[in-house]
Amino acid sequence: MTPDEALRAILRRDDVSAILIDGPSGSGKSTFADSLVAVRGARPTALVRLDDIYPGWSGLDAAIETVQTGILGPWRRGERGGWRRWDWARNEPGEWADVAPGLLVVEGCGAFGDDVTRARGLLHVWVSAPDAVRKTRALERDAGGFDEHWTMWDEQWRAYVDRADPERRADIVVDTDALAAATHTIRGDAGSTVGP
């Protein structure tokens, strides 16, 4: 479905308390997550970006573990979760981040993780785009910061897909092929200016 159709479908759901947005690099996950948070307006929403969690370019699996144990584990128990941000500029761990109460939205490559259990209130959204489109978006978005890491990142990504088959677990599949590459910009939030 289109991003607008997916947003409408999600907003009609009153049984959702956490949304995981997964898909390959450059597919439009961040843009979709931003749109979702914006249409929710003033309602409390905690947006967790895996770009802030990956401990460097080889950190996909480590970030998946952090999301499962530090964020979703506490969420399932009704507790406050958190994680240590990655400082991309210094290439080292940064400050601690808490997950605020309200709707939880986790977006990034690997957001579904390896856990195939279907927790109540958890919605899986898969965001896709053709490989050539998403690679162009990702490399243009990070103004050269991703170029030398693309192959290594893509190998980790494909290993995750082979192992976990995340697209098959999606409740909603969003096709962002029509999105303009210009909608993907370098984010300056929490000191993160690059990342998958």
mmCIF file of C-alpha atoms in Angstrom:
data_model
loop_
_atom_site.group_PDB
_atom_site.id
_atom_site.type_symbol
_atom_site.label_atom_id
_atom_site.label_comp_id
_atom_site.label_asym_id
_atom_site.label_seq_id
_atom_site.Cartn_x
_atom_site.Cartn_y
_atom_site.Cartn_z
ATOM 1 C CA MET A 1 0.000 0.000 0.000
ATOM 2 C CA THR A 2 1.043 3.619 -0.349
ATOM 3 C CA PRO A 3 2.404 5.545 2.642
ATOM 4 C CA ASP A 4 -0.873 7.509 2.953
ATOM 5 C CA GLU A 5 -2.957 4.332 2.858
ATOM 6 C CA ALA A 6 -0.718 2.773 5.500
ATOM 7 C CA LEU A 7 -0.979 5.818 7.769
ATOM 8 C CA ARG A 8 -4.776 5.734 7.532
ATOM 9 C CA ALA A 9 -4.792 1.989 8.276
ATOM 10 C CA ILE A 10 -2.612 2.480 11.360
ATOM 11 C CA LEU A 11 -4.641 5.412 12.673
ATOM 12 C CA ARG A 12 -7.809 3.313 12.483
ATOM 13 C CA ARG A 13 -6.268 0.791 14.896
ATOM 14 C CA ASP A 14 -7.007 1.436 18.556
ATOM 15 C CA ASP A 15 -5.366 -1.800 19.729
ATOM 16 C CA VAL A 16 -1.784 -0.760 18.923
ATOM 17 C CA SER A 17 0.651 0.415 21.593
ATOM 18 C CA ALA A 18 3.942 -0.218 19.755
ATOM 19 C CA ILE A 19 4.821 0.015 16.051
ATOM 20 C CA LEU A 20 7.981 -1.495 14.589
ATOM 21 C CA ILE A 21 9.003 -0.045 11.206
ATOM 22 C CA ASP A 22 11.567 -2.190 9.396
ATOM 23 C CA GLY A 23 12.942 -2.441 5.872
ATOM 24 C CA PRO A 24 16.189 -2.027 3.963
ATOM 25 C CA SER A 25 18.353 1.065 4.071
ATOM 26 C CA GLY A 26 16.977 3.912 1.965
ATOM 27 C CA SER A 27 13.475 2.453 1.746
ATOM 28 C CA GLY A 28 11.813 5.405 3.506
ATOM 29 C CA LYS A 29 11.434 4.162 7.099
ATOM 30 C CA SER A 30 12.468 7.429 8.751
ATOM 31 C CA THR A 31 10.213 9.516 6.529
ATOM 32 C CA PHE A 32 7.294 7.167 7.205
ATOM 33 C CA ALA A 33 7.953 7.241 10.970
ATOM 34 C CA ASP A 34 8.120 11.052 10.940
ATOM 35 C CA SER A 35 4.779 11.182 9.091
ATOM 36 C CA LEU A 36 3.217 8.779 11.582
ATOM 37 C CA VAL A 37 4.350 10.825 14.579
ATOM 38 C CA ALA A 38 3.188 14.058 12.896
ATOM 39 C CA VAL A 39 -0.337 12.799 12.194
ATOM 40 C CA ARG A 40 -0.667 11.656 15.796
ATOM 41 C CA GLY A 41 -0.368 15.320 16.836
ATOM 42 C CA ALA A 42 -0.086 16.024 20.545
ATOM 43 C CA ARG A 43 -0.650 12.412 21.632
ATOM 44 C CA PRO A 44 2.491 11.115 23.427
ATOM 45 C CA THR A 45 4.693 9.073 21.117
ATOM 46 C CA ALA A 46 8.196 7.774 21.840
ATOM 47 C CA LEU A 47 10.133 7.558 18.552
ATOM 48 C CA VAL A 48 13.233 5.370 18.723
ATOM 49 C CA ARG A 49 15.539 5.417 15.693
ATOM 50 C CA LEU A 50 17.910 2.511 15.296
ATOM 51 C CA ASP A 51 20.376 4.932 13.649
ATOM 52 C CA ASP A 52 20.889 6.230 17.206
ATOM 53 C CA ILE A 53 21.505 2.704 18.553
ATOM 54 C CA TYR A 54 23.756 0.898 16.028
ATOM 55 C CA PRO A 55 27.239 0.818 17.602
ATOM 56 C CA GLY A 56 28.960 1.761 14.353
ATOM 57 C CA TRP A 57 28.703 0.382 10.839
ATOM 58 C CA SER A 58 29.078 -3.246 11.924
ATOM 59 C CA GLY A 59 26.445 -2.976 14.649
ATOM 60 C CA LEU A 60 23.193 -4.244 13.136
ATOM 61 C CA ASP A 61 22.966 -7.382 15.299
ATOM 62 C CA ALA A 62 24.006 -5.509 18.449
ATOM 63 C CA ALA A 63 21.252 -2.937 17.861
ATOM 64 C CA ILE A 64 18.688 -5.703 17.319
ATOM 65 C CA GLU A 65 19.657 -7.143 20.721
ATOM 66 C CA THR A 66 19.414 -3.704 22.371
ATOM 67 C CA VAL A 67 15.919 -3.143 20.981
ATOM 68 C CA GLN A 68 14.760 -6.580 22.106
ATOM 69 C CA THR A 69 16.194 -6.454 25.632
ATOM 70 C CA GLY A 70 16.407 -2.742 26.446
ATOM 71 C CA ILE A 71 13.278 -1.411 24.768
ATOM 72 C CA LEU A 72 10.741 -4.100 23.830
ATOM 73 C CA GLY A 73 11.461 -6.329 26.835
ATOM 74 C CA PRO A 74 10.592 -3.575 29.322
ATOM 75 C CA TRP A 75 7.645 -2.463 27.112
ATOM 76 C CA ARG A 76 6.164 -5.970 27.292
ATOM 77 C CA ARG A 77 6.459 -5.867 31.100
ATOM 78 C CA GLY A 78 4.906 -2.385 31.302
ATOM 79 C CA GLU A 79 8.216 -0.871 32.402
ATOM 80 C CA ARG A 80 10.286 2.073 31.179
ATOM 81 C CA GLY A 81 13.105 1.062 28.808
ATOM 82 C CA GLY A 82 16.157 2.740 27.405
ATOM 83 C CA TRP A 83 19.444 2.472 25.541
ATOM 84 C CA ARG A 84 22.818 4.122 25.127
ATOM 85 C CA ARG A 85 22.946 6.357 22.039
ATOM 86 C CA TRP A 86 25.798 5.917 19.571
ATOM 87 C CA ASP A 87 27.860 9.048 18.942
ATOM 88 C CA TRP A 88 28.640 8.747 15.218
ATOM 89 C CA ALA A 89 30.928 11.806 15.223
ATOM 90 C CA ARG A 90 33.174 10.327 17.938
ATOM 91 C CA ASN A 91 32.556 6.679 17.010
ATOM 92 C CA GLU A 92 31.838 5.771 20.632
ATOM 93 C CA PRO A 93 28.920 5.282 23.014
ATOM 94 C CA GLY A 94 27.090 8.472 23.952
ATOM 95 C CA GLU A 95 24.500 9.409 26.547
ATOM 96 C CA TRP A 96 21.730 7.234 27.943
ATOM 97 C CA ALA A 97 18.239 7.646 26.459
ATOM 98 C CA ASP A 98 14.977 6.694 28.192
ATOM 99 C CA VAL A 99 11.839 5.604 26.382
ATOM 100 C CA ALA A 100 9.014 7.964 27.319
ATOM 101 C CA PRO A 101 5.507 6.666 28.056
ATOM 102 C CA GLY A 102 2.891 6.602 25.294
ATOM 103 C CA LEU A 103 2.839 4.942 21.904
ATOM 104 C CA LEU A 104 6.207 3.382 21.076
ATOM 105 C CA VAL A 105 7.501 3.653 17.486
ATOM 106 C CA VAL A 106 10.792 1.904 16.663
ATOM 107 C CA GLU A 107 12.152 2.482 13.157
ATOM 108 C CA GLY A 108 15.255 1.221 11.432
ATOM 109 C CA CYS A 109 16.917 -1.706 9.711
ATOM 110 C CA GLY A 110 16.378 -4.685 12.003
ATOM 111 C CA ALA A 111 13.474 -3.220 13.996
ATOM 112 C CA PHE A 112 11.510 -6.495 13.848
ATOM 113 C CA GLY A 113 14.478 -8.361 15.292
ATOM 114 C CA ASP A 114 14.699 -12.121 15.531
ATOM 115 C CA ASP A 115 11.814 -12.533 17.972
ATOM 116 C CA VAL A 116 8.861 -14.017 16.073
ATOM 117 C CA THR A 117 6.401 -13.868 18.998
ATOM 118 C CA ARG A 118 3.283 -11.807 18.360
ATOM 119 C CA ALA A 119 2.873 -9.612 21.420
ATOM 120 C CA ARG A 120 -0.521 -8.004 21.915
ATOM 121 C CA GLY A 121 -0.521 -4.364 20.802
ATOM 122 C CA LEU A 122 2.548 -4.738 18.569
ATOM 123 C CA LEU A 123 2.227 -3.785 14.886
ATOM 124 C CA HIS A 124 4.915 -4.680 12.280
ATOM 125 C CA VAL A 125 5.252 -2.277 9.320
ATOM 126 C CA TRP A 126 7.589 -3.203 6.451
ATOM 127 C CA VAL A 127 8.757 -0.346 4.215
ATOM 128 C CA SER A 128 10.120 -1.247 0.797
ATOM 129 C CA ALA A 129 11.534 0.279 -2.379
ATOM 130 C CA PRO A 130 13.495 -1.177 -5.307
ATOM 131 C CA ASP A 131 17.199 -1.767 -4.578
ATOM 132 C CA ALA A 132 18.425 0.870 -7.045
ATOM 133 C CA VAL A 133 16.045 3.503 -5.647
ATOM 134 C CA ARG A 134 16.889 2.856 -2.028
ATOM 135 C CA LYS A 135 20.656 2.778 -2.638
ATOM 136 C CA THR A 136 20.483 6.144 -4.407
ATOM 137 C CA ARG A 137 18.393 7.593 -1.566
ATOM 138 C CA ALA A 138 20.688 6.270 1.157
ATOM 139 C CA LEU A 139 23.910 7.454 -0.446
ATOM 140 C CA GLU A 140 22.532 10.894 -1.335
ATOM 141 C CA ARG A 141 20.963 11.325 2.110
ATOM 142 C CA ASP A 142 24.246 10.951 3.956
ATOM 143 C CA ALA A 143 26.312 13.064 1.534
ATOM 144 C CA GLY A 144 29.061 10.465 1.128
ATOM 145 C CA GLY A 145 29.152 9.290 4.761
ATOM 146 C CA PHE A 146 27.576 5.937 3.870
ATOM 147 C CA ASP A 147 29.411 5.263 0.570
ATOM 148 C CA GLU A 148 32.368 3.277 1.867
ATOM 149 C CA HIS A 149 30.152 1.281 4.259
ATOM 150 C CA TRP A 150 27.355 0.306 1.870
ATOM 151 C CA THR A 151 28.657 -3.174 1.021
ATOM 152 C CA MET A 152 29.426 -4.117 4.637
ATOM 153 C CA TRP A 153 26.039 -2.835 5.799
ATOM 154 C CA ASP A 154 24.186 -4.587 2.999
ATOM 155 C CA GLU A 155 25.881 -7.912 3.878
ATOM 156 C CA GLN A 156 24.712 -7.583 7.509
ATOM 157 C CA TRP A 157 21.247 -6.631 6.312
ATOM 158 C CA ARG A 158 20.968 -9.616 3.978
ATOM 159 C CA ALA A 159 22.163 -11.978 6.744
ATOM 160 C CA TYR A 160 19.403 -10.604 9.005
ATOM 161 C CA VAL A 161 16.798 -11.055 6.244
ATOM 162 C CA ASP A 162 17.964 -14.628 5.553
ATOM 163 C CA ARG A 163 17.876 -15.468 9.260
ATOM 164 C CA ALA A 164 14.676 -13.719 10.369
ATOM 165 C CA ASP A 165 12.575 -13.346 7.185
ATOM 166 C CA PRO A 166 11.199 -10.050 8.525
ATOM 167 C CA GLU A 167 9.035 -9.057 5.551
ATOM 168 C CA ARG A 168 6.954 -12.213 5.999
ATOM 169 C CA ARG A 169 6.115 -11.065 9.551
ATOM 170 C CA ALA A 170 4.757 -7.663 8.454
ATOM 171 C CA ASP A 171 1.181 -6.682 9.269
ATOM 172 C CA ILE A 172 1.388 -3.782 6.787
ATOM 173 C CA VAL A 173 3.676 -3.439 3.754
ATOM 174 C CA VAL A 174 4.384 0.090 2.499
ATOM 175 C CA ASP A 175 5.773 0.747 -0.995
ATOM 176 C CA THR A 176 7.665 4.055 -1.077
ATOM 177 C CA ASP A 177 8.913 3.838 -4.659
ATOM 178 C CA ALA A 178 7.035 7.037 -5.507
ATOM 179 C CA LEU A 179 8.650 9.068 -2.717
ATOM 180 C CA ALA A 180 11.124 11.653 -3.934
ATOM 181 C CA ALA A 181 14.700 11.197 -2.790
ATOM 182 C CA ALA A 182 14.586 14.816 -1.632
ATOM 183 C CA THR A 183 12.335 13.839 1.274
ATOM 184 C CA HIS A 184 15.277 12.016 2.858
ATOM 185 C CA THR A 185 17.513 14.501 4.636
ATOM 186 C CA ILE A 186 20.405 14.230 7.030
ATOM 187 C CA ARG A 187 19.007 14.310 10.554
ATOM 188 C CA GLY A 188 20.762 16.253 13.236
ATOM 189 C CA ASP A 189 18.815 14.805 16.149
ATOM 190 C CA ALA A 190 20.754 13.492 19.127
ATOM 191 C CA GLY A 191 24.059 14.174 17.420
ATOM 192 C CA SER A 192 23.461 11.538 14.742
ATOM 193 C CA THR A 193 24.232 12.797 11.263
ATOM 194 C CA VAL A 194 24.949 9.529 9.515
ATOM 195 C CA GLY A 195 23.780 5.964 9.756
ATOM 196 C CA PRO A 196 21.996 3.331 7.768
#
